[in-house]
XYZ file of C-alpha atoms in Angstrom:
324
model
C 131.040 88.421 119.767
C 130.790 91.998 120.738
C 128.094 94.588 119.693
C 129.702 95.623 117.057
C 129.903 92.604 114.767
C 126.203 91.383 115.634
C 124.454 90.993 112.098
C 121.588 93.982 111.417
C 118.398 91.953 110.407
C 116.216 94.422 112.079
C 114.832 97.471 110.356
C 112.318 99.781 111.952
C 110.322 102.030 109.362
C 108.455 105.059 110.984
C 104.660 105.550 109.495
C 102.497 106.954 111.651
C 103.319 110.676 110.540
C 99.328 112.586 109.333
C 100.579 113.740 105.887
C 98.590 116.696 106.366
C 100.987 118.120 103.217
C 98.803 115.779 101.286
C 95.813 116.844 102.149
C 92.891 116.258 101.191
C 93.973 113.257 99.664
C 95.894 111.845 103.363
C 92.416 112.608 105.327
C 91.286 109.213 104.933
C 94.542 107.504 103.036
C 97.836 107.372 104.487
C 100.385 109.108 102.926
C 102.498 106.013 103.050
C 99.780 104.456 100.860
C 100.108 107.045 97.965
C 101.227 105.191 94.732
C 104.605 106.138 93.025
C 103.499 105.020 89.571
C 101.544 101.462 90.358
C 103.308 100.818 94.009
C 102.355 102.579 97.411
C 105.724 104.147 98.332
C 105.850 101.908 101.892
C 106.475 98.896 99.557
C 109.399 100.456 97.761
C 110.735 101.084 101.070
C 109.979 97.798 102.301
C 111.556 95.997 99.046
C 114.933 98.160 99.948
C 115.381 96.567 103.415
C 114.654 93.036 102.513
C 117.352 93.517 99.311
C 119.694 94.833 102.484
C 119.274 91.555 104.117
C 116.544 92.835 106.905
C 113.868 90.825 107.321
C 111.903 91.423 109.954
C 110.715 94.758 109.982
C 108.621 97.016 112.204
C 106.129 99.575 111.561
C 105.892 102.087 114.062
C 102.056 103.751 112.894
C 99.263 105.494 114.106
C 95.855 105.774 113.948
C 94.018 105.700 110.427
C 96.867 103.253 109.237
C 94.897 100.494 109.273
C 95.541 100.063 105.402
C 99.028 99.535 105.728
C 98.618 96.325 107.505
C 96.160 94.972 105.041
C 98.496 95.760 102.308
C 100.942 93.433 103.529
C 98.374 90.866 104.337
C 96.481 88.497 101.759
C 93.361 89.287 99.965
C 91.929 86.160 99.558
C 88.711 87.387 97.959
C 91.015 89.000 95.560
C 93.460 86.357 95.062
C 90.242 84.001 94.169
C 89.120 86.312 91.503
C 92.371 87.358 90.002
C 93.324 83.014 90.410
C 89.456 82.213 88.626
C 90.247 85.106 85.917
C 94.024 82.830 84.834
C 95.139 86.405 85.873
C 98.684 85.043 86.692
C 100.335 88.611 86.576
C 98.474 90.518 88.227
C 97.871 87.492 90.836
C 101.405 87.162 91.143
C 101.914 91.532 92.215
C 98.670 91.197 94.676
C 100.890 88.300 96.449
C 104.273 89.878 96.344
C 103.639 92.532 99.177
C 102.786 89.591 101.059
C 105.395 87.325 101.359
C 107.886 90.075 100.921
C 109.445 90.051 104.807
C 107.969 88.972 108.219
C 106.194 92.288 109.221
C 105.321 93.653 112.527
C 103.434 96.350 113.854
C 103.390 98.372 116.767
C 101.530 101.903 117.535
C 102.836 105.427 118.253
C 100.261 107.179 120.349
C 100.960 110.587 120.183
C 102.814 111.681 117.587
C 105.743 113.046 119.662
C 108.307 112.932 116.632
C 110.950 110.644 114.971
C 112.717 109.933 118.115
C 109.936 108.929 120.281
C 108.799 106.903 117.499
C 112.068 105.319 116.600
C 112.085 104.845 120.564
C 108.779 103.013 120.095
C 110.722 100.004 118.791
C 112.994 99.463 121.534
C 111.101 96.091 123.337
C 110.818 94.196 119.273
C 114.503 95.435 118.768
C 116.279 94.714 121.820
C 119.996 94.984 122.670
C 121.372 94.431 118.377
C 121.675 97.613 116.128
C 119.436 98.046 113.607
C 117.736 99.988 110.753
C 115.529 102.989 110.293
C 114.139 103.877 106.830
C 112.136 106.971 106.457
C 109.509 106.614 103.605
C 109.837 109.935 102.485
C 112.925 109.212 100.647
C 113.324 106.559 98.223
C 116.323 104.888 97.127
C 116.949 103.422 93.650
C 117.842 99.531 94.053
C 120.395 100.358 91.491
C 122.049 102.108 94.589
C 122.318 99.779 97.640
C 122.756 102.488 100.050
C 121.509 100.177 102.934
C 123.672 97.843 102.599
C 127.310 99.968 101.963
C 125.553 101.347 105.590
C 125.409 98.164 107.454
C 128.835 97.539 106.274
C 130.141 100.680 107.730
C 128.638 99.833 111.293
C 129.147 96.237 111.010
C 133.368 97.585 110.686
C 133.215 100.398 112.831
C 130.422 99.989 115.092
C 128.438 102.434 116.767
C 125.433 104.379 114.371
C 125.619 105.180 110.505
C 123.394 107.766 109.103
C 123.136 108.553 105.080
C 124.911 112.061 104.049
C 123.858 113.555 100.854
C 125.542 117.136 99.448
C 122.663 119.518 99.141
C 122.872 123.356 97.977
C 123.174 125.913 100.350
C 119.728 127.300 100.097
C 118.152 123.653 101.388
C 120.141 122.590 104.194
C 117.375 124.352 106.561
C 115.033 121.506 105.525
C 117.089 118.874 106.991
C 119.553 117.722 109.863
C 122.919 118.335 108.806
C 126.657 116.905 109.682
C 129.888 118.234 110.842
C 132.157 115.632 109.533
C 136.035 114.719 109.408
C 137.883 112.504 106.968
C 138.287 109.148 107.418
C 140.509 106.435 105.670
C 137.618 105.462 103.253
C 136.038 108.183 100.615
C 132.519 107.782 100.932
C 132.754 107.201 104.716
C 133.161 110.412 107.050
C 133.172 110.313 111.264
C 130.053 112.640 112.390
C 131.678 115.266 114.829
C 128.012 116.842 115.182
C 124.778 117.519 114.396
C 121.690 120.331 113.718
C 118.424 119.637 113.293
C 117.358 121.834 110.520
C 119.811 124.817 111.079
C 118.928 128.520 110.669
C 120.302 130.136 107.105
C 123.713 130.762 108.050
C 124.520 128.562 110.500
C 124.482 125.134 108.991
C 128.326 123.690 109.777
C 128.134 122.150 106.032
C 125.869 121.196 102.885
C 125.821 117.810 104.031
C 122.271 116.592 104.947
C 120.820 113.789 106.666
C 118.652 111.850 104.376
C 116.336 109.158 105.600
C 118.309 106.084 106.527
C 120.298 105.124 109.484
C 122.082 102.058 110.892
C 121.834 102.749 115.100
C 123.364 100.825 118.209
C 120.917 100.554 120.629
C 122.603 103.058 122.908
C 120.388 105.296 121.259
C 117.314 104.196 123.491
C 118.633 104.788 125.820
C 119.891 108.747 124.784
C 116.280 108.850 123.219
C 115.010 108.564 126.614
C 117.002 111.595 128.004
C 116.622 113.557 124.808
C 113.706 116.715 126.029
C 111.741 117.920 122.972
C 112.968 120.521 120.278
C 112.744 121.802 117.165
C 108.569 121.908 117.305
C 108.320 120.559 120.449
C 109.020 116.828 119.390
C 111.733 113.970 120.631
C 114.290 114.859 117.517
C 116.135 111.667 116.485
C 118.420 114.484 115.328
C 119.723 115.645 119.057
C 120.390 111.887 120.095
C 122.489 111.212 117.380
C 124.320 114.549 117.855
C 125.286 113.232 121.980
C 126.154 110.128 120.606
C 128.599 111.417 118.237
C 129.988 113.826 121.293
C 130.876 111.006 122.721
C 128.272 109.806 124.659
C 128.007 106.825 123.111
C 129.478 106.873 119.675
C 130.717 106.502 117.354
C 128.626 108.335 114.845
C 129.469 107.816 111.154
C 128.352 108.897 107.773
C 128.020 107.577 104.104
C 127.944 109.910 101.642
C 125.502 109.020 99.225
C 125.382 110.795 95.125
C 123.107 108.018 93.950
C 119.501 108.302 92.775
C 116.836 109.112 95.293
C 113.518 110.048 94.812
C 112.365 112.185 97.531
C 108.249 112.071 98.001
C 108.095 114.110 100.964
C 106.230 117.572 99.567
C 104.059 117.690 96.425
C 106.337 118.974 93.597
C 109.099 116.114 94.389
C 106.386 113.594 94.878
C 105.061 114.185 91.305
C 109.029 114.360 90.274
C 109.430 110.914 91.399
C 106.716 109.229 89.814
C 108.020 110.909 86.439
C 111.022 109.690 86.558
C 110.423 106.375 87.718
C 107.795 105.852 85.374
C 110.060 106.924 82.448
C 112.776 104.591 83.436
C 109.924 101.545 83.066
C 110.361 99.103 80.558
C 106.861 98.799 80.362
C 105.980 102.729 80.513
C 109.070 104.997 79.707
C 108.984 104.641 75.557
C 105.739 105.412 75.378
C 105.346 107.579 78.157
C 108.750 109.729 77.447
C 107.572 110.029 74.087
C 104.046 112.212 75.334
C 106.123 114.210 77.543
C 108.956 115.060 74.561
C 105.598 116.259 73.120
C 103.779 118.050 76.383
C 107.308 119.797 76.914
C 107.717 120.818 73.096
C 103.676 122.270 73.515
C 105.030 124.300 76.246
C 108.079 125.463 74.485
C 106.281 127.134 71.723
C 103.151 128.302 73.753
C 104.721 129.254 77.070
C 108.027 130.199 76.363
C 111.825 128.663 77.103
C 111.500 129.238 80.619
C 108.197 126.955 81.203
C 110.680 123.612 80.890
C 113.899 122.954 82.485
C 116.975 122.378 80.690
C 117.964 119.600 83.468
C 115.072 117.529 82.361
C 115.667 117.078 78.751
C 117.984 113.907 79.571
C 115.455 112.651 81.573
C 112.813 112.940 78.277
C 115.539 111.251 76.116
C 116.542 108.563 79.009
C 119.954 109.395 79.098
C 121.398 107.286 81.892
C 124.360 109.641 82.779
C 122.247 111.692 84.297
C 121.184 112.138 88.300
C 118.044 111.702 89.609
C 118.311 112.928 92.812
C 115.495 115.776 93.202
């Protein structure tokens, strides 16, 4: 069986990052831990992998993370309350984290960047490709972007990374593709990459969002990559010698489903709106109180106060995109 066609049950999911955008509330909490409505974000990100068929995961962290690992662990104490109380639901969503995959855990020491940490997993991931989710970015399981992704390598071999079209104006914020065609629409062959380009230069609106499928070639790149862009190992500049041919092929799927991107403040709070009014349990009620909060700051503030775009969103109209 060559490379190529191994089956991806590995995913590797990068948490050892300070959060120091978060601050205060990140100096004792990691930002991984933050709740998007009644979940920490890591377990979205977790459930995502294990609905892609990846199982055993590994958590590259730091120090401080501590709670991460006793999130996916049992509570016992807690369990024997909730169990004594006949509180079956809430039993039932204090075990789920638990049994949701098997879960390892190794440390990042100095936090050198995505590559050295991706390149942290190398001895648990050995010589099969495998996943990297970046919690920052969460994907709606309506979307199985994962997945279409291990497809794509599991065809064509080599690495996959996620695409997304963002305006102009953005692209700076991200790493970002020069691409050709392929025979397949939402599948393009990665001819190179920039790590977060200066205004002007990017070589298209086409970003790298925060999941990849990699060979393991890319240890071994990672391990000649020098620092850049802030003086860390950029995951980035691997992938871009890889798709020069050093070990390639590098592929993208473009991706126009929903994601909910928690990396800065302002989207963070974004993505907790509008996956809390898209609840069964929350949305009626909770899309009715902001129909009224937004109508408030009509009259008091003025038309421009409340975005047009998010009127949908207050009336749960499913055509439209929630991508931040």
């Amino acid at each position: 069986m060559s490379r190529s066609r191994i089956r991806i049950r590995k995913a590797v999911i990068p948490a050892a990052g300070l959060g120091t955008r978060f601050l205060p509330a990140t100096k004792a909490t990691p930002k991984e831990m933050l709740p998007v409505v009644d979940k920490p974000a890591i377990q979205y990100v977790v459930e995502e992998a294990c609905a892609a068929g990846l199982g055993d995961i590994l958590m590259v962290t730091g120090r401080n993370k501590r709670p991460l690992e006793d999130h996916f662990d049992r509570n016992f104490e807690l369990e024997a309350v909730l169990s004594r109380k006949r509180d079956d639901k809430r039993l039932a969503q204090v075990r789920e984290s638990s049994g949701l995959a098997d879960i390892h855990y190794v440390r990042q020491g100095d936090p050198r960047g995505l590559g050295h940490a991706v390149l942290c997993a190398a001895p648990h991931v050995g010589d099969e490709p495998f996943a990297v989710l970046l919690g920052d970015d969460l994907i709606d399981p309506r979307d199985p972007l994962l997945a279409r992704m291990t497809q794509v390598q599991e065809r064509f071999g080599g690495s996959v990374v996620a695409l997304m079209e963002v305006p102009a104006a953005q692209i700076g914020q991200y790493g970002c593709a020069a691409v050709r065609a392929t025979g397949e629409g939402d599948v393009v062959r990665v001819t190179d990459l920039v790590e977060k380009p200066a205004p002007g230069t990017a070589p298209s609106n086409l970003a790298v969002i925060g999941r990849y499928v990699l060979e393991p070639a890319v240890f071994d790149e990672l391990r000649r990559t020098e620092p850049g862009l802030g003086g860390e190992v950029q995951l980035t500049d691997a992938l871009r010698e890889l798709a020069r041919g050093a070990g390639g092929p590098v592929h993208g799927v473009l991706f126009s489903g929903r994601r909910y991107d928690t990396g800065d403040r302002a989207d963070y709070l974004r993505a907790i709106v509008r996956l809390a009014c898209e609840r069964e349990d929350l949305g009626p009620d909770f899309r009715a109180w902001l129909l009224g909060y937004a109508d408030h700051e009509l009259r008091t503030m003025g038309p421009d106060s409340v975005s047009s775009s998010d009127w949908p969103l207050l009336r749960n109209d499913s055509a439209v995109s929630t991508n931040s």
